Short mmCIF file of C-alpha atoms in Angstrom, two decimals:
data_model
loop_
_atom_site.label_atom_id
_atom_site.label_comp_id
_atom_site.label_asym_id
_atom_site.label_seq_id
_atom_site.Cartn_x
_atom_site.Cartn_y
_atom_site.Cartn_z
CA UNK A 1112 91.12 101.86 96.42
CA UNK A 1113 87.38 101.93 95.66
CA UNK A 1114 86.91 104.41 98.49
CA UNK A 1115 90.15 106.03 99.72
CA UNK A 1116 90.80 105.62 103.44
CA UNK A 1117 90.91 109.39 103.83
CA UNK A 1118 87.34 109.81 102.58
CA UNK A 1119 84.75 111.01 105.11
CA UNK A 1120 82.42 108.35 103.67
CA UNK A 1121 84.35 105.35 104.92
CA UNK A 1122 85.02 103.88 108.34
CA UNK A 1123 87.60 101.41 107.07
CA UNK A 1124 87.40 97.64 107.00
CA UNK A 1125 85.05 95.28 108.81
CA UNK A 1126 85.75 92.12 110.76
CA UNK A 1127 88.90 90.81 112.40
CA UNK A 1128 91.03 93.23 110.37
CA UNK A 1129 88.57 96.08 110.61
CA UNK A 1130 87.90 99.12 112.73
CA UNK A 1131 85.70 99.74 115.75
CA UNK A 1132 83.75 102.50 113.90
CA UNK A 1133 82.87 100.04 111.12
CA UNK A 1134 81.50 97.57 113.62
CA UNK A 1135 79.58 100.35 115.38
CA UNK A 1136 78.05 101.34 112.04
CA UNK A 1137 76.88 97.78 111.37
CA UNK A 1138 75.41 97.50 114.86
CA UNK A 1139 73.43 100.74 114.48
CA UNK A 1140 72.42 100.91 110.80
CA UNK A 1141 68.80 100.59 109.63
CA UNK A 1142 69.68 99.94 105.97
CA UNK A 1143 72.54 97.88 104.53
CA UNK A 1144 73.67 97.91 100.88
CA UNK A 1145 76.01 95.06 99.93
CA UNK A 1146 77.88 95.78 96.69
CA UNK A 1147 79.69 92.85 95.11
CA UNK A 1148 80.47 91.35 98.50
CA UNK A 1149 79.57 88.11 100.25
CA UNK A 1150 81.50 88.95 103.43
CA UNK A 1151 81.59 85.59 105.28
CA UNK A 1152 81.70 86.53 108.97
CA UNK A 1153 78.08 86.35 110.11
CA UNK A 1154 78.75 87.82 113.55
CA UNK A 1155 79.56 91.21 112.00
CA UNK A 1156 76.27 91.64 110.15
CA UNK A 1157 73.31 93.54 111.64
CA UNK A 1158 71.15 91.45 113.94
CA UNK A 1159 68.10 89.77 112.34
CA UNK A 1160 65.32 92.29 111.84
CA UNK A 1161 67.54 95.29 112.52
CA UNK A 1162 68.20 96.53 108.98
CA UNK A 1163 66.64 96.37 105.54
CA UNK A 1164 69.23 94.83 103.22
CA UNK A 1165 69.80 95.26 99.48
CA UNK A 1166 72.48 93.20 97.75
CA UNK A 1167 74.08 93.72 94.32
CA UNK A 1168 76.04 90.82 92.85
CA UNK A 1169 76.93 89.23 89.51
CA UNK A 1170 76.37 85.77 90.99
CA UNK A 1171 72.80 84.98 91.99
CA UNK A 1172 73.99 82.28 94.41
CA UNK A 1173 75.66 84.96 96.55
CA UNK A 1174 72.47 86.94 97.13
CA UNK A 1175 71.11 86.21 100.59
CA UNK A 1176 73.93 83.74 101.26
CA UNK A 1177 75.20 85.40 104.45
CA UNK A 1178 72.33 87.53 105.69
CA UNK A 1179 68.61 87.90 104.86
CA UNK A 1180 68.14 90.20 101.85
CA UNK A 1181 64.96 92.16 101.14
CA UNK A 1182 65.96 93.10 97.58
CA UNK A 1183 68.52 91.28 95.46
CA UNK A 1184 69.83 92.98 92.31
CA UNK A 1185 71.67 90.81 89.82
CA UNK A 1186 74.22 92.62 87.66
CA UNK A 1187 77.46 94.56 87.39
CA UNK A 1188 77.93 96.85 90.39
CA UNK A 1189 78.73 99.96 88.36
CA UNK A 1190 75.76 99.47 86.03
CA UNK A 1191 73.30 98.79 88.85
CA UNK A 1192 74.51 101.73 90.94
CA UNK A 1193 74.21 104.09 87.98
CA UNK A 1194 70.61 102.93 87.53
CA UNK A 1195 69.85 103.39 91.24
CA UNK A 1196 71.33 106.87 91.68
CA UNK A 1197 68.48 108.81 90.00
CA UNK A 1198 66.01 107.03 92.28
CA UNK A 1199 67.67 108.12 95.53
CA UNK A 1200 66.66 111.09 97.64
CA UNK A 1201 69.14 112.80 99.93
CA UNK A 1202 68.57 112.15 103.62
CA UNK A 1203 68.92 115.55 105.26
CA UNK A 1204 69.48 113.96 108.66
CA UNK A 1205 73.27 113.50 108.77
CA UNK A 1206 73.47 112.24 112.37
CA UNK A 1207 74.56 108.72 111.42
CA UNK A 1208 77.28 109.98 109.07
CA UNK A 1209 78.53 112.61 111.50
CA UNK A 1210 78.69 110.12 114.35
CA UNK A 1211 80.71 107.74 112.17
CA UNK A 1212 83.11 110.53 111.20
CA UNK A 1213 83.59 111.51 114.83
CA UNK A 1214 84.34 107.92 115.74
CA UNK A 1215 86.86 107.70 112.91
CA UNK A 1216 88.59 110.79 114.25
CA UNK A 1217 88.98 109.04 117.62
CA UNK A 1218 90.07 105.81 115.91
CA UNK A 1219 92.79 107.62 113.97
CA UNK A 1220 94.03 109.20 117.19
CA UNK A 1221 94.32 105.72 118.69
CA UNK A 1222 96.25 104.50 115.63
CA UNK A 1223 98.59 107.48 115.85
CA UNK A 1224 99.30 106.80 119.52
CA UNK A 1225 100.07 103.15 118.87
CA UNK A 1226 102.05 103.86 115.72
CA UNK A 1227 104.46 106.21 117.48
CA UNK A 1228 105.17 104.23 120.66
CA UNK A 1229 108.86 104.14 121.54
CA UNK A 1230 108.75 101.13 123.85
CA UNK A 1231 111.05 98.18 123.32
CA UNK A 1232 110.70 95.78 121.65
CA UNK A 1233 109.35 97.97 118.87
CA UNK A 1234 105.60 97.73 118.33
CA UNK A 1235 104.59 96.21 114.97
CA UNK A 1236 102.17 99.10 114.37
CA UNK A 1237 105.14 101.47 114.00
CA UNK A 1238 106.22 100.00 110.66
CA UNK A 1239 103.05 100.58 108.58
CA UNK A 1240 102.21 103.81 110.41
CA UNK A 1241 105.54 105.40 109.47
CA UNK A 1242 105.56 103.79 106.02
CA UNK A 1243 102.07 104.85 104.94
CA UNK A 1244 102.59 108.60 104.30
CA UNK A 1245 105.91 107.88 102.57
CA UNK A 1246 104.33 105.71 99.86
CA UNK A 1247 103.79 107.10 96.39
CA UNK A 1248 100.17 107.70 95.38
CA UNK A 1249 100.25 104.84 92.84
CA UNK A 1250 101.91 102.22 95.05
CA UNK A 1251 100.82 98.59 94.90
CA UNK A 1252 100.82 97.10 98.41
CA UNK A 1253 100.88 93.33 98.89
CA UNK A 1254 100.51 91.41 102.09
CA UNK A 1255 100.75 87.96 103.61
CA UNK A 1256 98.12 86.42 105.87
CA UNK A 1257 98.64 86.68 109.60
CA UNK A 1258 99.21 89.46 112.12
CA UNK A 1259 100.91 91.42 109.34
CA UNK A 1260 97.55 91.59 107.56
CA UNK A 1261 95.93 93.25 110.57
CA UNK A 1262 98.65 95.87 110.95
CA UNK A 1263 98.76 96.57 107.21
CA UNK A 1264 94.99 96.80 106.76
CA UNK A 1265 94.62 99.25 109.64
CA UNK A 1266 97.70 101.41 109.30
CA UNK A 1267 98.36 101.68 105.56
CA UNK A 1268 96.00 104.43 104.41
CA UNK A 1269 95.12 103.63 100.80
CA UNK A 1270 94.76 106.58 98.48
CA UNK A 1271 92.74 106.71 95.28
CA UNK A 1272 95.28 105.22 92.87
CA UNK A 1273 96.83 102.69 95.23
CA UNK A 1274 96.07 98.96 95.14
CA UNK A 1275 96.13 96.37 97.91
CA UNK A 1276 96.44 92.61 97.39
CA UNK A 1277 96.30 89.81 99.93
CA UNK A 1278 95.03 86.23 99.97
CA UNK A 1279 91.65 87.28 101.32
CA UNK A 1280 89.62 84.21 100.37
CA UNK A 1281 92.00 81.36 101.18
CA UNK A 1282 94.09 83.15 103.83
CA UNK A 1283 97.20 81.56 102.33
CA UNK A 1284 100.52 82.31 103.99
CA UNK A 1285 103.59 83.21 101.90
CA UNK A 1286 101.60 85.01 99.19
CA UNK A 1287 103.00 88.49 99.88
CA UNK A 1288 106.40 88.07 98.21
CA UNK A 1289 105.19 86.36 94.99
CA UNK A 1290 102.32 88.87 94.76
CA UNK A 1291 104.91 91.65 94.89
CA UNK A 1292 107.07 90.01 92.23
CA UNK A 1293 104.06 89.56 89.93
CA UNK A 1294 102.95 93.17 90.48
CA UNK A 1295 106.41 94.49 89.66
CA UNK A 1296 106.47 92.49 86.41
CA UNK A 1297 102.95 93.54 85.41
CA UNK A 1298 103.34 97.21 86.40
CA UNK A 1299 107.03 98.12 86.00
CA UNK A 1300 106.32 101.84 86.37
CA UNK A 1301 104.62 101.53 89.76
CA UNK A 1302 106.28 101.15 93.18
CA UNK A 1303 105.57 97.80 94.84
CA UNK A 1304 105.78 97.24 98.59
CA UNK A 1305 105.20 93.95 100.43
CA UNK A 1306 104.45 93.69 104.15
CA UNK A 1307 104.88 90.12 105.36
CA UNK A 1308 105.40 88.05 108.48
CA UNK A 1309 108.60 86.18 109.22
CA UNK A 1310 106.73 82.87 109.12
CA UNK A 1311 105.17 83.52 105.73
CA UNK A 1312 108.31 85.01 104.20
CA UNK A 1313 110.41 82.03 105.33
CA UNK A 1314 108.13 79.65 103.42
CA UNK A 1315 109.02 81.17 100.03
CA UNK A 1316 112.04 83.35 100.71
CA UNK A 1317 114.02 81.68 97.92
CA UNK A 1318 111.85 83.72 95.55
CA UNK A 1319 113.80 86.81 96.60
CA UNK A 1320 116.46 85.59 94.18
CA UNK A 1321 113.86 85.95 91.41
CA UNK A 1322 113.46 89.64 92.22
CA UNK A 1323 117.25 90.02 92.18
CA UNK A 1324 117.63 88.14 88.89
CA UNK A 1325 115.09 90.31 87.10
CA UNK A 1326 116.10 93.52 88.87
CA UNK A 1327 112.62 94.06 90.30
CA UNK A 1328 112.75 97.00 92.74
CA UNK A 1329 110.30 95.55 95.26
CA UNK A 1330 110.53 96.63 98.90
CA UNK A 1331 109.79 93.90 101.46
CA UNK A 1332 109.08 94.78 105.09
CA UNK A 1333 109.14 91.76 107.41
CA UNK A 1334 107.40 91.78 110.80
CA UNK A 1335 109.86 89.58 112.70
CA UNK A 1336 108.12 88.48 115.89
CA UNK A 1337 109.66 85.00 115.92
CA UNK A 1338 106.26 83.33 115.88
CA UNK A 1339 103.24 82.37 113.82
CA UNK A 1340 101.55 85.33 115.44
CA UNK A 1341 98.01 85.00 114.13
CA UNK A 1342 97.85 81.37 115.22
CA UNK A 1343 99.21 82.36 118.63
CA UNK A 1344 96.46 84.91 119.20
CA UNK A 1345 93.76 82.61 117.86
CA UNK A 1346 94.86 80.01 120.38
CA UNK A 1347 94.69 82.57 123.19
CA UNK A 1348 91.67 84.70 122.26
CA UNK A 1349 89.48 82.27 120.32
CA UNK A 1350 90.22 79.01 122.13
CA UNK A 1351 91.27 80.14 125.61
CA UNK A 1352 94.48 78.10 125.43
CA UNK A 1353 98.09 79.08 126.08
CA UNK A 1354 100.14 79.32 122.89
CA UNK A 1355 101.76 76.14 121.63
CA UNK A 1356 103.72 75.08 118.56
CA UNK A 1357 104.07 78.60 117.15
CA UNK A 1358 107.69 79.53 117.89
CA UNK A 1359 110.06 80.30 115.02
CA UNK A 1360 113.86 80.34 115.13
CA UNK A 1361 115.49 83.75 114.68
CA UNK A 1362 116.61 84.43 111.10
CA UNK A 1363 118.67 87.46 110.09
CA UNK A 1364 116.64 88.40 107.02
CA UNK A 1365 118.82 91.43 106.26
CA UNK A 1366 121.87 89.19 105.91
CA UNK A 1367 119.83 86.73 103.88
CA UNK A 1368 118.85 89.54 101.51
CA UNK A 1369 122.49 90.50 101.06
CA UNK A 1370 123.37 86.86 100.40
CA UNK A 1371 120.78 86.83 97.60
CA UNK A 1372 122.17 90.01 96.06
CA UNK A 1373 119.49 92.34 97.41
CA UNK A 1374 119.92 95.13 99.95
CA UNK A 1375 119.08 94.44 103.58
CA UNK A 1376 118.24 96.68 106.53
CA UNK A 1377 117.43 95.83 110.14
CA UNK A 1378 114.99 98.04 112.03
CA UNK A 1379 114.69 97.67 115.81
CA UNK A 1380 113.66 101.07 117.22
CA UNK A 1381 110.89 103.56 116.53
CA UNK A 1382 113.33 106.48 116.47
CA UNK A 1383 115.08 104.97 113.44
CA UNK A 1384 111.95 103.96 111.54
CA UNK A 1385 111.52 106.94 109.23
CA UNK A 1386 115.19 107.10 108.26
CA UNK A 1387 115.46 103.37 107.52
CA UNK A 1388 112.17 103.28 105.61
CA UNK A 1389 113.13 106.30 103.52
CA UNK A 1390 116.46 104.67 102.65
CA UNK A 1391 114.71 101.46 101.65
CA UNK A 1392 112.17 103.21 99.44
CA UNK A 1393 114.85 105.32 97.76
CA UNK A 1394 116.98 102.33 96.78
CA UNK A 1395 116.67 101.37 93.10
CA UNK A 1396 116.79 97.61 93.57
CA UNK A 1397 115.08 94.92 95.67
CA UNK A 1398 115.24 95.62 99.41
CA UNK A 1399 114.38 93.67 102.55
CA UNK A 1400 113.80 95.46 105.85
CA UNK A 1401 113.88 93.07 108.81
CA UNK A 1402 111.66 94.76 111.43
CA UNK A 1403 112.18 93.24 114.88
CA UNK A 1404 108.84 93.69 116.66
CA UNK A 1405 107.18 92.82 119.95
CA UNK A 1406 105.88 89.21 119.85
CA UNK A 1407 103.46 89.96 122.69
CA UNK A 1408 101.52 92.79 121.05
CA UNK A 1409 97.95 91.44 120.74
CA UNK A 1410 96.40 91.37 117.29
CA UNK A 1411 92.80 92.03 118.32
CA UNK A 1412 89.59 92.84 116.44
CA UNK A 1413 88.59 96.49 116.32
CA UNK A 1414 86.10 95.76 119.10
CA UNK A 1415 86.67 92.90 121.53
CA UNK A 1416 83.61 90.81 122.39
CA UNK A 1417 82.80 89.59 125.88
CA UNK A 1418 83.45 86.02 124.76
CA UNK A 1419 86.88 86.90 123.40
CA UNK A 1420 87.76 88.70 126.63
CA UNK A 1421 86.85 85.67 128.73
CA UNK A 1422 88.74 83.27 126.44
CA UNK A 1423 91.73 85.59 126.73
CA UNK A 1424 91.49 85.47 130.53
CA UNK A 1425 91.13 81.69 130.44
CA UNK A 1426 94.34 81.31 128.42
CA UNK A 1427 96.25 83.42 130.93
CA UNK A 1428 94.83 81.45 133.85
CA UNK A 1429 95.86 78.18 132.19
CA UNK A 1430 99.51 79.19 132.23
CA UNK A 1431 100.29 81.28 129.15
CA UNK A 1432 104.06 81.68 129.41
CA UNK A 1433 104.20 85.36 128.42
CA UNK A 1434 101.35 86.47 130.68
CA UNK A 1435 103.17 89.40 132.30
CA UNK A 1436 104.27 90.95 128.99
CA UNK A 1437 100.90 90.37 127.34
CA UNK A 1438 99.00 91.88 130.26
CA UNK A 1439 101.32 94.88 130.24
CA UNK A 1440 100.44 95.53 126.59
CA UNK A 1441 96.75 94.94 127.20
CA UNK A 1442 96.62 97.44 130.04
CA UNK A 1443 98.32 100.09 127.93
CA UNK A 1444 95.84 100.10 125.11
CA UNK A 1445 94.01 97.17 123.63
CA UNK A 1446 91.31 96.14 126.08
CA UNK A 1447 90.78 99.47 127.80
CA UNK A 1448 90.02 101.22 124.50
CA UNK A 1449 88.02 98.42 122.90
CA UNK A 1450 85.90 97.39 125.86
CA UNK A 1451 85.38 100.90 127.23
CA UNK A 1452 83.07 101.55 124.28
CA UNK A 1453 80.49 99.40 126.04
CA UNK A 1454 80.65 101.61 129.12
CA UNK A 1455 82.09 99.01 131.46
CA UNK A 1456 85.42 97.27 131.93
CA UNK A 1457 86.03 93.55 131.60
CA UNK A 1458 89.60 93.84 132.81
CA UNK A 1459 88.68 92.24 136.12
CA UNK A 1460 88.29 88.89 134.35
CA UNK A 1461 92.02 88.87 133.65
CA UNK A 1462 94.08 87.46 136.55
CA UNK A 1463 96.21 90.03 138.32
CA UNK A 1464 94.42 93.12 136.93
#
């Protein structure tokens, strides 16, 4: 990790996978330094005229591509930063930093509450929340694209010598397992853990036999929600439509793992999570943990916009089949916490609330 998640100088990721404190920081900053990034989601940048922006990049075509830049610096990030450091003066006013740290404290409390829920079906947040502190300090974490990416990005707390790989540019499903296999081959002395969705894993699950053949001790945790979950929530929250065409048939991935010659576990309850995860990590060969999780747990941005809230309500009003279960989850945490930051509730736009 470039900046460990435990550092007081980070508020985590930004965007759909990010945190509310990160979005708050972007909305309130007066200066923005972009280092080797051309983050594509324009709606998360400061509003025009709000902040002075400096961008460092090796590729001149990236400078000013996403947001207006006052100063563009072409070069290697490390070299440019080393040249800039002697020119900086410490800002003695720490209000911005302290506010961000206080918000992160609240955010972590929210994550802890969600990651320890004992409701059934088990919440997907439980898996990475319990797994995170059990990972070795040099673990390589790989991930698919989908809801699993959201849960992994928020709940796995990367430490200094850990690495995280996902298909961030193309958002390609099924990448988590082959990434893990490649990492185990390239770094045989480092633990490798993959967190994937059932939809993505099913696309390339034959590759598990490769891990067995070469005795690669990868650990694969599957979020089994019996759906293409990210597509489901995009249909509901982004388009205002009930879900359609996203159901997956149930597959017993633990039995499949055993059939391939790997070890399989099935995890269904929060109370068993730590024991099962410890057993999986301690095993010396390839392991699959089939985690049966709630298909109606919303995968929302760190902060929910007014537009997203209304599209969500529209989907429910149009006849979303799982309305009662979705609304139950929303009431418990997602919308109340996200929308309350604006000082008013939008829950009244959701039928029945």
